């Protein structure tokens, strides 16, 4: 049973470029959560998606950030025109249903903006 | 604003001692409580979950929950150097769309 798969593991982008982070949930899971972790900080909730729907994006910056979870394929977190402050680890987690069960995280994508 | 507070540490304990990690939360409606362990540069790993008042034991780990005091703790008995990591407390309300809220974590160092 594969867990949550994220790719790439490491991503380097220059300021102004776009970053695309992918997350494949556990097979059969239809709920995906994205969290961001800055160095020496805790995990900050960004967005919660169910297949084809954004349920809660209260933690996501209003500009430059977007997320989707299409009917087919992985969830994508997209950051346009990246800035140095976007450098962080981005973690994805999935769950089977809408009630909170323990979340299991992928290995994360470490974004570095130069 | 739902908040989860943890002492950032570092908490240093000698090998074989009991490490006690504490967490308080602000939302009285919280129903689910989790402890995650995160090694440097790695993803968080779930180690304990607790849903009702009292103690829950799993091997060397014991989670304690007191909803009246809005307090949850994690005890690690017979601490080992391999337990050295950051421990994240996470809290959720079972209300459908609510995501987990994490504390900033407590860094534990077990000295051999």
XYZ file of N, CA and C in Angstrom:
678
model
N 0.842 -1.200 0.000
C 0.000 0.000 0.000
C 0.866 1.235 0.000
N 0.816 1.992 -1.079
C 1.619 3.195 -1.139
C 0.975 4.252 -0.278
N 1.817 5.026 0.406
C 1.319 6.143 1.187
C 1.129 7.349 0.294
N 1.105 8.510 0.911
C 0.981 9.752 0.156
C 2.299 10.015 -0.576
N 2.205 10.239 -1.869
C 3.407 10.445 -2.674
C 3.467 11.897 -3.129
N 4.588 12.522 -2.862
C 4.779 13.900 -3.299
C 5.990 13.976 -4.218
N 5.882 14.820 -5.214
C 7.054 15.083 -6.055
C 6.974 16.486 -6.628
N 8.130 17.083 -6.897
C 9.446 16.516 -6.611
C 9.793 16.620 -5.129
N 10.824 15.947 -4.694
C 11.267 16.062 -3.299
C 11.932 17.403 -3.047
N 12.680 17.850 -4.030
C 13.353 19.142 -3.940
C 13.082 19.911 -5.215
N 12.842 21.205 -5.060
C 12.543 22.050 -6.216
C 13.242 23.384 -6.019
N 14.028 23.776 -7.001
C 14.714 25.062 -6.940
C 14.155 25.946 -8.044
N 13.748 27.124 -7.675
C 13.204 28.069 -8.645
C 13.847 29.433 -8.405
N 13.997 30.180 -9.502
C 14.454 31.567 -9.382
C 13.246 32.440 -9.107
N 13.494 33.569 -8.481
C 12.410 34.522 -8.224
C 11.671 34.834 -9.519
N 10.341 34.829 -9.437
C 9.517 35.139 -10.598
C 9.055 33.920 -11.382
N 9.682 32.775 -11.156
C 9.259 31.563 -11.855
C 8.044 30.947 -11.166
N 7.523 29.912 -11.795
C 6.375 29.190 -11.229
C 6.848 27.876 -10.607
N 6.213 27.504 -9.513
C 6.495 26.212 -8.880
C 5.217 25.382 -8.883
N 5.362 24.123 -9.289
C 4.218 23.193 -9.264
C 4.585 22.004 -8.396
N 3.790 21.777 -7.356
C 4.039 20.693 -6.432
C 2.903 19.686 -6.575
N 3.265 18.407 -6.632
C 2.266 17.384 -6.886
C 2.100 16.468 -5.677
N 0.887 16.009 -5.505
C 0.576 15.113 -4.388
C -0.408 14.051 -4.858
N 0.009 12.796 -4.755
C -0.900 11.682 -5.025
C -1.322 11.088 -3.689
N -2.614 11.154 -3.354
C -3.051 10.659 -2.041
C -3.003 9.137 -1.975
N -3.212 8.637 -0.777
C -3.358 7.199 -0.597
C -4.501 6.730 -1.496
N -4.340 5.575 -2.121
C -5.361 5.066 -3.036
C -6.706 4.981 -2.325
N -7.726 5.579 -2.948
C -9.062 5.556 -2.369
C -9.399 6.774 -1.525
N -8.370 7.559 -1.185
C -8.621 8.771 -0.404
C -9.059 9.896 -1.329
N -10.117 10.596 -0.919
C -10.606 11.676 -1.773
C -10.440 13.049 -1.129
N -9.786 13.092 0.027
C -9.582 14.360 0.726
C -8.083 14.622 0.830
N -7.672 15.819 0.446
C -6.258 16.184 0.438
C -6.067 17.501 1.187
N -5.008 17.558 1.943
C -4.679 18.747 2.732
C -3.236 19.158 2.398
N -3.030 20.445 2.251
C -1.677 20.975 2.041
C -1.290 21.830 3.243
N -0.061 21.602 3.711
C 0.504 22.372 4.809
C 1.863 22.917 4.378
N 2.240 24.041 4.960
C 3.556 24.629 4.702
C 4.314 24.712 6.026
N 5.593 24.453 5.959
C 6.418 24.527 7.155
C 7.660 25.351 6.847
N 7.772 26.474 7.533
C 8.976 27.291 7.421
C 10.020 26.756 8.390
N 11.300 27.031 8.157
C 12.339 26.545 9.071
C 12.042 26.934 10.516
N 12.173 25.980 11.414
C 11.972 26.182 12.855
C 10.531 26.588 13.194
N 9.606 26.336 12.284
C 8.204 26.657 12.547
C 7.361 25.396 12.492
N 6.146 25.505 13.019
C 5.220 24.384 12.934
C 4.568 24.318 11.564
N 3.680 23.371 11.425
C 2.954 23.184 10.165
C 1.775 24.154 10.107
N 1.693 24.884 9.012
C 0.596 25.830 8.829
C -0.345 25.307 7.745
N -1.602 25.181 8.097
C -2.609 24.728 7.138
C -2.736 25.723 5.992
N -2.813 25.208 4.781
C -3.002 26.067 3.622
C -4.382 25.844 2.995
N -4.649 24.599 2.582
C -5.876 24.357 1.824
C -6.303 22.909 1.991
N -7.622 22.720 1.951
C -8.235 21.385 2.053
C -9.107 21.204 0.807
N -8.873 20.116 0.091
C -9.603 19.860 -1.140
C -10.241 18.480 -1.095
N -11.399 18.387 -1.701
C -11.995 17.117 -2.018
C -12.038 17.057 -3.540
N -12.177 15.868 -4.069
C -12.112 15.730 -5.524
C -12.895 16.843 -6.233
N -12.183 17.622 -7.037
C -12.726 18.698 -7.872
C -13.263 19.886 -7.077
N -13.147 19.881 -5.765
C -13.672 20.996 -4.973
C -12.655 21.491 -3.956
N -12.596 22.810 -3.789
C -11.846 23.397 -2.680
C -12.817 23.575 -1.518
N -12.511 22.913 -0.399
C -13.412 22.965 0.750
C -13.036 24.127 1.681
N -11.763 24.317 1.897
C -11.298 25.345 2.823
C -9.940 25.828 2.339
N -9.859 27.083 1.959
C -8.567 27.647 1.528
C -8.175 28.814 2.416
N -8.628 28.787 3.647
C -8.427 29.913 4.550
C -6.960 30.160 4.884
N -6.118 29.163 4.717
C -4.711 29.339 5.054
C -3.824 29.665 3.871
N -4.420 29.803 2.723
C -3.626 30.015 1.514
C -3.591 31.497 1.175
N -2.406 32.037 0.859
C -2.329 33.441 0.433
C -3.260 33.679 -0.755
N -3.868 34.857 -0.763
C -4.872 35.159 -1.795
C -4.252 35.307 -3.182
N -3.017 35.733 -3.213
C -2.375 35.959 -4.508
C -1.284 34.931 -4.744
N -1.096 34.574 -5.961
C -0.003 33.741 -6.485
C -0.165 32.258 -6.166
N -0.972 31.912 -5.168
C -1.122 30.506 -4.786
C -2.471 29.977 -5.277
N -2.442 28.759 -5.788
C -3.692 28.089 -6.154
C -3.508 26.593 -5.972
N -4.631 25.904 -5.812
C -4.573 24.453 -5.626
C -5.731 23.821 -6.353
N -5.517 22.607 -6.798
C -6.578 21.855 -7.444
C -6.409 20.375 -7.130
N -7.517 19.679 -7.242
C -7.519 18.223 -7.059
C -8.511 17.685 -8.090
N -8.021 17.448 -9.308
C -8.927 17.044 -10.392
C -9.480 15.644 -10.180
N -10.498 15.335 -10.963
C -11.135 14.033 -10.877
C -10.117 12.914 -11.133
N -9.257 13.153 -12.085
C -8.192 12.201 -12.375
C -6.851 12.876 -12.131
N -5.924 12.160 -11.543
C -4.594 12.708 -11.379
C -4.356 13.273 -9.997
N -3.122 13.747 -9.772
C -2.739 14.204 -8.445
C -3.290 15.583 -8.123
N -3.199 15.935 -6.862
C -3.478 17.312 -6.452
C -2.249 18.156 -6.789
N -2.489 19.373 -7.212
C -1.405 20.279 -7.583
C -1.501 21.544 -6.730
N -0.385 21.918 -6.138
C -0.261 23.226 -5.495
C 0.632 24.064 -6.396
N 0.110 25.187 -6.841
C 0.817 26.022 -7.812
C 1.154 27.361 -7.189
N 2.389 27.756 -7.320
C 2.825 29.054 -6.810
C 3.398 29.837 -7.988
N 2.740 30.919 -8.310
C 3.213 31.740 -9.430
C 4.142 32.836 -8.923
N 5.060 33.235 -9.770
C 5.974 34.345 -9.476
C 6.575 34.209 -8.083
N 7.262 33.120 -7.866
C 7.770 32.818 -6.529
C 8.704 33.916 -6.034
N 8.679 34.090 -4.706
C 9.583 35.017 -4.018
C 10.356 34.221 -2.974
N 11.428 34.835 -2.433
C 12.286 34.109 -1.484
C 11.493 33.619 -0.274
N 10.499 34.387 0.135
C 9.699 34.004 1.296
C 8.861 32.755 1.094
N 8.770 32.289 -0.163
C 8.026 31.050 -0.430
C 8.887 29.820 -0.134
N 10.168 30.012 0.098
C 11.047 28.877 0.391
C 10.581 28.207 1.681
N 10.251 26.943 1.578
C 9.684 26.214 2.717
C 9.551 24.757 2.314
N 9.137 23.947 3.290
C 8.744 22.576 2.988
C 7.231 22.545 2.879
N 6.738 21.931 1.833
C 5.296 21.836 1.607
C 4.896 20.367 1.737
N 3.996 20.118 2.686
C 3.578 18.754 2.955
C 2.121 18.557 2.548
N 1.859 17.385 2.044
C 0.512 16.992 1.657
C 0.097 15.806 2.527
N -1.187 15.762 2.864
C -1.741 14.623 3.602
C -3.091 14.271 2.979
N -3.537 13.051 3.193
C -4.847 12.668 2.661
C -5.636 11.912 3.717
N -6.942 11.878 3.515
C -7.798 11.099 4.407
C -8.930 10.482 3.598
N -9.557 9.463 4.190
C -10.562 8.680 3.488
C -11.902 9.418 3.412
N -12.266 10.075 4.499
C -13.568 10.718 4.518
C -13.467 12.082 5.168
N -14.605 12.750 5.297
C -14.554 14.143 5.713
C -14.370 14.306 7.214
N -14.597 13.264 7.981
C -14.295 13.382 9.402
C -12.792 13.305 9.594
N -12.325 14.047 10.555
C -10.877 14.041 10.778
C -10.438 12.699 11.321
N -9.669 12.007 10.572
C -8.961 10.841 11.076
C -7.490 11.228 11.098
N -6.653 10.458 11.777
C -5.249 10.889 11.782
C -4.731 11.100 10.366
N -4.084 12.209 10.148
C -3.521 12.486 8.838
C -2.131 11.871 8.729
N -1.881 11.266 7.585
C -0.562 10.723 7.292
C 0.033 11.541 6.162
N 1.241 11.996 6.385
C 1.849 12.953 5.479
C 2.772 12.285 4.464
N 2.863 12.934 3.315
C 3.886 12.569 2.351
C 5.233 13.082 2.810
N 6.258 12.792 2.019
C 7.623 13.186 2.387
C 7.912 14.654 2.161
N 6.986 15.339 1.520
C 7.157 16.776 1.361
C 7.938 17.167 0.128
N 7.735 18.412 -0.274
C 8.549 19.031 -1.319
C 9.241 20.235 -0.692
N 10.554 20.250 -0.802
C 11.319 21.374 -0.268
C 11.619 22.343 -1.391
N 10.964 23.489 -1.301
C 11.105 24.518 -2.333
C 12.148 25.528 -1.889
N 13.087 25.775 -2.760
C 14.098 26.805 -2.525
C 14.003 27.829 -3.635
N 13.828 29.071 -3.259
C 13.753 30.159 -4.244
C 15.046 30.955 -4.171
N 15.728 31.032 -5.281
C 17.030 31.724 -5.308
C 16.909 33.117 -5.937
N -9.813 32.473 16.577
C -8.566 31.887 16.071
C -8.209 30.689 16.931
N -8.158 29.528 16.295
C -7.803 28.329 17.043
C -6.301 28.283 17.192
N -5.827 28.084 18.440
C -4.395 28.078 18.677
C -3.997 26.853 19.457
N -2.799 26.385 19.162
C -2.199 25.270 19.878
C -0.825 25.733 20.324
N -0.572 25.667 21.629
C 0.667 26.194 22.184
C 1.533 25.080 22.734
N 2.810 25.155 22.408
C 3.785 24.221 22.946
C 5.040 25.000 23.330
N 5.720 24.523 24.351
C 7.019 25.078 24.701
C 8.017 24.628 23.631
N 8.730 25.585 23.048
C 9.591 25.238 21.912
C 10.831 24.440 22.312
N 11.192 24.525 23.624
C 12.387 23.808 24.065
C 13.647 24.534 23.671
N 14.805 23.862 23.598
C 14.875 22.409 23.641
C 14.697 21.851 25.048
N 14.089 20.675 25.084
C 13.953 19.935 26.312
C 15.027 18.855 26.295
N 15.910 18.903 27.273
C 16.999 17.929 27.334
C 16.763 16.979 28.495
N 16.807 15.686 28.213
C 16.662 14.675 29.262
C 17.767 13.641 29.085
N 18.222 13.028 30.182
C 19.230 11.979 30.044
C 18.594 10.683 29.543
N 19.385 9.878 28.902
C 18.912 8.582 28.419
C 18.347 7.775 29.579
N 17.180 7.166 29.328
C 16.529 6.358 30.351
C 15.519 7.113 31.199
N 15.531 8.427 31.119
C 14.601 9.247 31.914
C 13.249 9.341 31.199
N 12.292 9.959 31.901
C 10.970 10.224 31.311
C 10.972 11.639 30.732
N 10.574 11.736 29.484
C 10.415 13.055 28.850
C 8.937 13.418 28.876
N 8.646 14.628 29.298
C 7.259 15.088 29.403
C 7.054 16.298 28.494
N 6.159 16.150 27.541
C 5.894 17.201 26.559
C 4.459 17.678 26.735
N 4.278 18.990 26.736
C 2.971 19.556 27.049
C 2.414 20.399 25.912
N 1.090 20.496 25.891
C 0.407 21.218 24.820
C -0.908 21.754 25.366
N -1.204 23.009 25.088
C -2.515 23.563 25.425
C -3.181 24.051 24.153
N -4.516 24.073 24.167
C -5.247 24.476 22.975
C -6.371 25.412 23.362
N -6.792 26.235 22.432
C -7.744 27.296 22.757
C -9.202 26.938 22.448
N -9.424 26.025 21.502
C -10.781 25.741 21.047
C -11.429 24.670 21.918
N -12.431 25.075 22.699
C -13.095 24.120 23.596
C -13.846 23.039 22.833
N -14.132 23.289 21.568
C -14.830 22.296 20.754
C -13.932 21.207 20.202
N -12.652 21.258 20.509
C -11.712 20.273 19.975
C -12.046 18.882 20.481
N -11.952 17.917 19.574
C -12.360 16.552 19.901
C -11.260 15.528 19.674
N -10.313 15.856 18.803
C -9.288 14.876 18.424
C -7.913 15.490 18.644
N -7.017 14.659 19.192
C -5.700 15.173 19.582
C -4.632 14.189 19.142
N -3.582 14.730 18.576
C -2.561 13.866 17.989
C -1.176 14.368 18.355
N -0.265 13.431 18.466
C 1.155 13.764 18.610
C 1.902 13.205 17.407
N 2.682 14.082 16.793
C 3.524 13.698 15.677
C 4.988 13.898 16.082
N 5.826 13.050 15.556
C 7.273 13.187 15.729
C 7.874 13.578 14.376
N 8.769 14.537 14.406
C 9.396 14.971 13.161
C 10.904 15.067 13.361
N 11.616 14.208 12.643
C 13.065 14.308 12.624
C 13.464 15.416 11.661
N 14.625 15.970 11.901
C 15.093 17.100 11.103
C 15.118 16.743 9.617
N 14.456 17.543 8.811
C 14.450 17.328 7.372
C 13.496 16.252 6.897
N 12.702 15.704 7.814
C 11.775 14.625 7.449
C 10.335 15.093 7.618
N 9.408 14.236 7.209
C 7.991 14.562 7.339
C 7.483 14.160 8.720
N 6.396 14.773 9.179
C 5.821 14.381 10.471
C 5.288 12.955 10.433
N 5.481 12.250 11.523
C 5.072 10.858 11.639
C 4.138 10.744 12.836
N 2.946 10.227 12.616
C 1.978 10.086 13.701
C 2.453 9.042 14.702
N 2.471 9.409 15.992
C 2.856 8.435 17.007
C 1.734 8.145 17.990
N 0.834 9.082 18.236
C -0.257 8.831 19.187
C -1.476 9.647 18.801
N -2.643 9.076 19.068
C -3.884 9.825 18.962
C -4.694 9.578 20.224
N -5.458 10.564 20.650
C -6.288 10.413 21.845
C -7.542 11.239 21.666
N -8.685 10.685 22.094
C -9.965 11.325 21.829
C -10.788 11.563 23.100
N -10.453 10.869 24.210
C -11.240 11.029 25.425
C -10.310 11.301 26.603
N -10.874 11.895 27.624
C -10.094 12.250 28.812
C -9.419 11.035 29.420
N -8.229 11.262 29.966
C -7.506 10.199 30.627
C -6.199 9.908 29.940
N -5.702 8.709 30.181
C -4.413 8.286 29.646
C -4.604 7.224 28.573
N -3.694 7.263 27.607
C -3.656 6.213 26.591
C -2.201 5.816 26.411
N -1.938 4.532 26.566
C -0.568 4.056 26.527
C -0.318 3.229 25.274
N 0.867 3.424 24.700
C 1.281 2.621 23.543
C 2.789 2.454 23.633
N 3.210 1.291 24.125
C 4.637 1.057 24.299
C 5.235 2.029 25.306
N 6.275 2.730 24.902
C 6.916 3.685 25.819
C 6.209 5.031 25.849
N 5.188 5.200 25.042
C 4.488 6.480 24.940
C 3.162 6.448 25.704
N 2.883 7.529 26.420
C 1.588 7.713 27.055
C 1.076 9.106 26.732
N -0.111 9.171 26.158
C -0.760 10.462 25.927
C -1.768 10.691 27.042
N -1.854 11.926 27.502
C -2.787 12.290 28.558
C -3.619 13.462 28.075
N -4.931 13.370 28.294
C -5.831 14.429 27.838
C -6.706 14.903 28.985
N -6.814 16.210 29.137
C -7.700 16.828 30.108
C -8.450 17.942 29.389
N -9.666 17.627 28.956
C -10.430 18.592 28.156
C -10.864 19.789 29.002
N -11.122 19.576 30.281
C -11.547 20.691 31.135
C -10.449 21.747 31.222
N -9.213 21.293 31.265
C -8.070 22.211 31.344
C -7.513 22.540 29.961
N -8.077 21.915 28.926
C -7.625 22.138 27.548
C -6.135 21.873 27.432
N -5.785 20.685 27.859
C -4.383 20.331 28.017
C -4.180 18.891 27.551
N -3.129 18.692 26.766
C -2.780 17.337 26.339
C -1.271 17.190 26.474
N -0.829 16.019 26.918
C 0.596 15.828 27.110
C 1.035 14.483 26.539
N 2.335 14.375 26.376
C 2.943 13.132 25.901
C 4.101 12.798 26.818
N 4.060 11.590 27.362
C 5.172 11.107 28.178
C 5.921 10.036 27.400
N 7.228 10.138 27.421
C 8.070 9.120 26.791
C 8.925 8.501 27.879
N 8.652 7.227 28.160
C 9.418 6.540 29.206
C 10.693 5.958 28.612
N 11.699 5.776 29.492
C 12.957 5.159 29.062
C 13.453 5.831 27.765
N 13.590 7.143 27.818
C 13.969 7.913 26.623
C 15.279 7.405 26.026
N 15.304 7.365 24.712
C 16.469 6.913 23.970
C 16.996 8.055 23.095
N 18.288 8.044 22.779
C 18.811 9.077 21.872
C 18.027 9.147 20.560
N 17.493 8.014 20.107
C 16.710 8.003 18.856
C 15.368 8.731 19.000
N 14.979 9.048 20.235
C 13.755 9.838 20.441
C 13.992 11.326 20.209
N 15.241 11.714 20.056
C 15.571 13.129 19.832
C 14.950 13.583 18.517
N 14.034 14.519 18.616
C 13.268 14.979 17.461
C 12.407 16.159 17.919
N 11.660 16.707 17.007
C 10.652 17.713 17.366
C 9.300 17.027 17.434
N 8.565 17.290 18.509
C 7.260 16.668 18.720
C 6.172 17.724 18.524
N 5.277 17.429 17.596
C 4.221 18.360 17.223
C 2.894 17.890 17.794
N 2.229 18.795 18.456
C 0.873 18.539 18.957
C -0.110 19.041 17.901
N -1.143 18.268 17.611
C -2.133 18.674 16.618
C -3.535 18.440 17.163
N -4.417 19.352 16.865
C -5.764 19.350 17.448
C -6.794 19.565 16.350
N -7.946 18.912 16.456
C -9.006 19.113 15.477
C -10.371 19.007 16.141
N -11.325 19.712 15.577
C -12.718 19.492 15.939
C -13.316 18.562 14.904
N -14.165 17.657 15.334
C -14.796 16.759 14.372
C -16.028 17.481 13.846
N -15.809 18.316 12.866
C -16.928 19.075 12.322
C -16.826 19.118 10.812
N -16.395 18.046 10.237
C -16.426 17.935 8.783
C -15.234 18.557 8.109
N -15.251 19.863 8.038
C -14.249 20.510 7.209
C -13.046 21.036 7.958
N -13.014 20.831 9.250
C -11.950 21.469 10.030
C -10.630 20.755 9.845
N -9.588 21.467 9.442
C -8.285 20.837 9.340
C -7.599 20.746 10.690
N -6.569 19.934 10.755
C -5.740 19.859 11.951
C -5.011 21.183 12.149
N -4.949 21.620 13.408
C -4.157 22.795 13.771
C -2.956 22.299 14.561
N -1.775 22.715 14.150
C -0.549 22.240 14.770
C 0.068 23.301 15.664
N 0.685 22.847 16.754
C 1.583 23.697 17.511
C 2.919 23.801 16.791
N 3.795 24.671 17.286
C 5.096 24.867 16.641
C 6.072 23.749 16.961
N 5.720 22.931 17.955
C 6.570 21.793 18.256
C 7.532 22.052 19.401
N 7.880 20.967 20.080
C 8.885 20.995 21.138
C 10.058 20.137 20.702
N 11.247 20.743 20.751
C 12.438 19.995 20.365
C 12.949 19.224 21.570
N 13.041 17.914 21.431
C 13.515 17.039 22.507
C 14.909 16.542 22.166
N 15.787 16.632 23.165
C 17.139 16.101 23.004
C 17.396 15.109 24.130
N 17.658 13.855 23.769
C 17.951 12.820 24.754
C 19.461 12.613 24.767
N 20.053 12.864 25.912
C 21.512 12.843 26.035
C 21.975 11.466 26.490
N 22.852 10.857 25.712
C 23.377 9.525 26.056
C 24.363 9.598 27.215
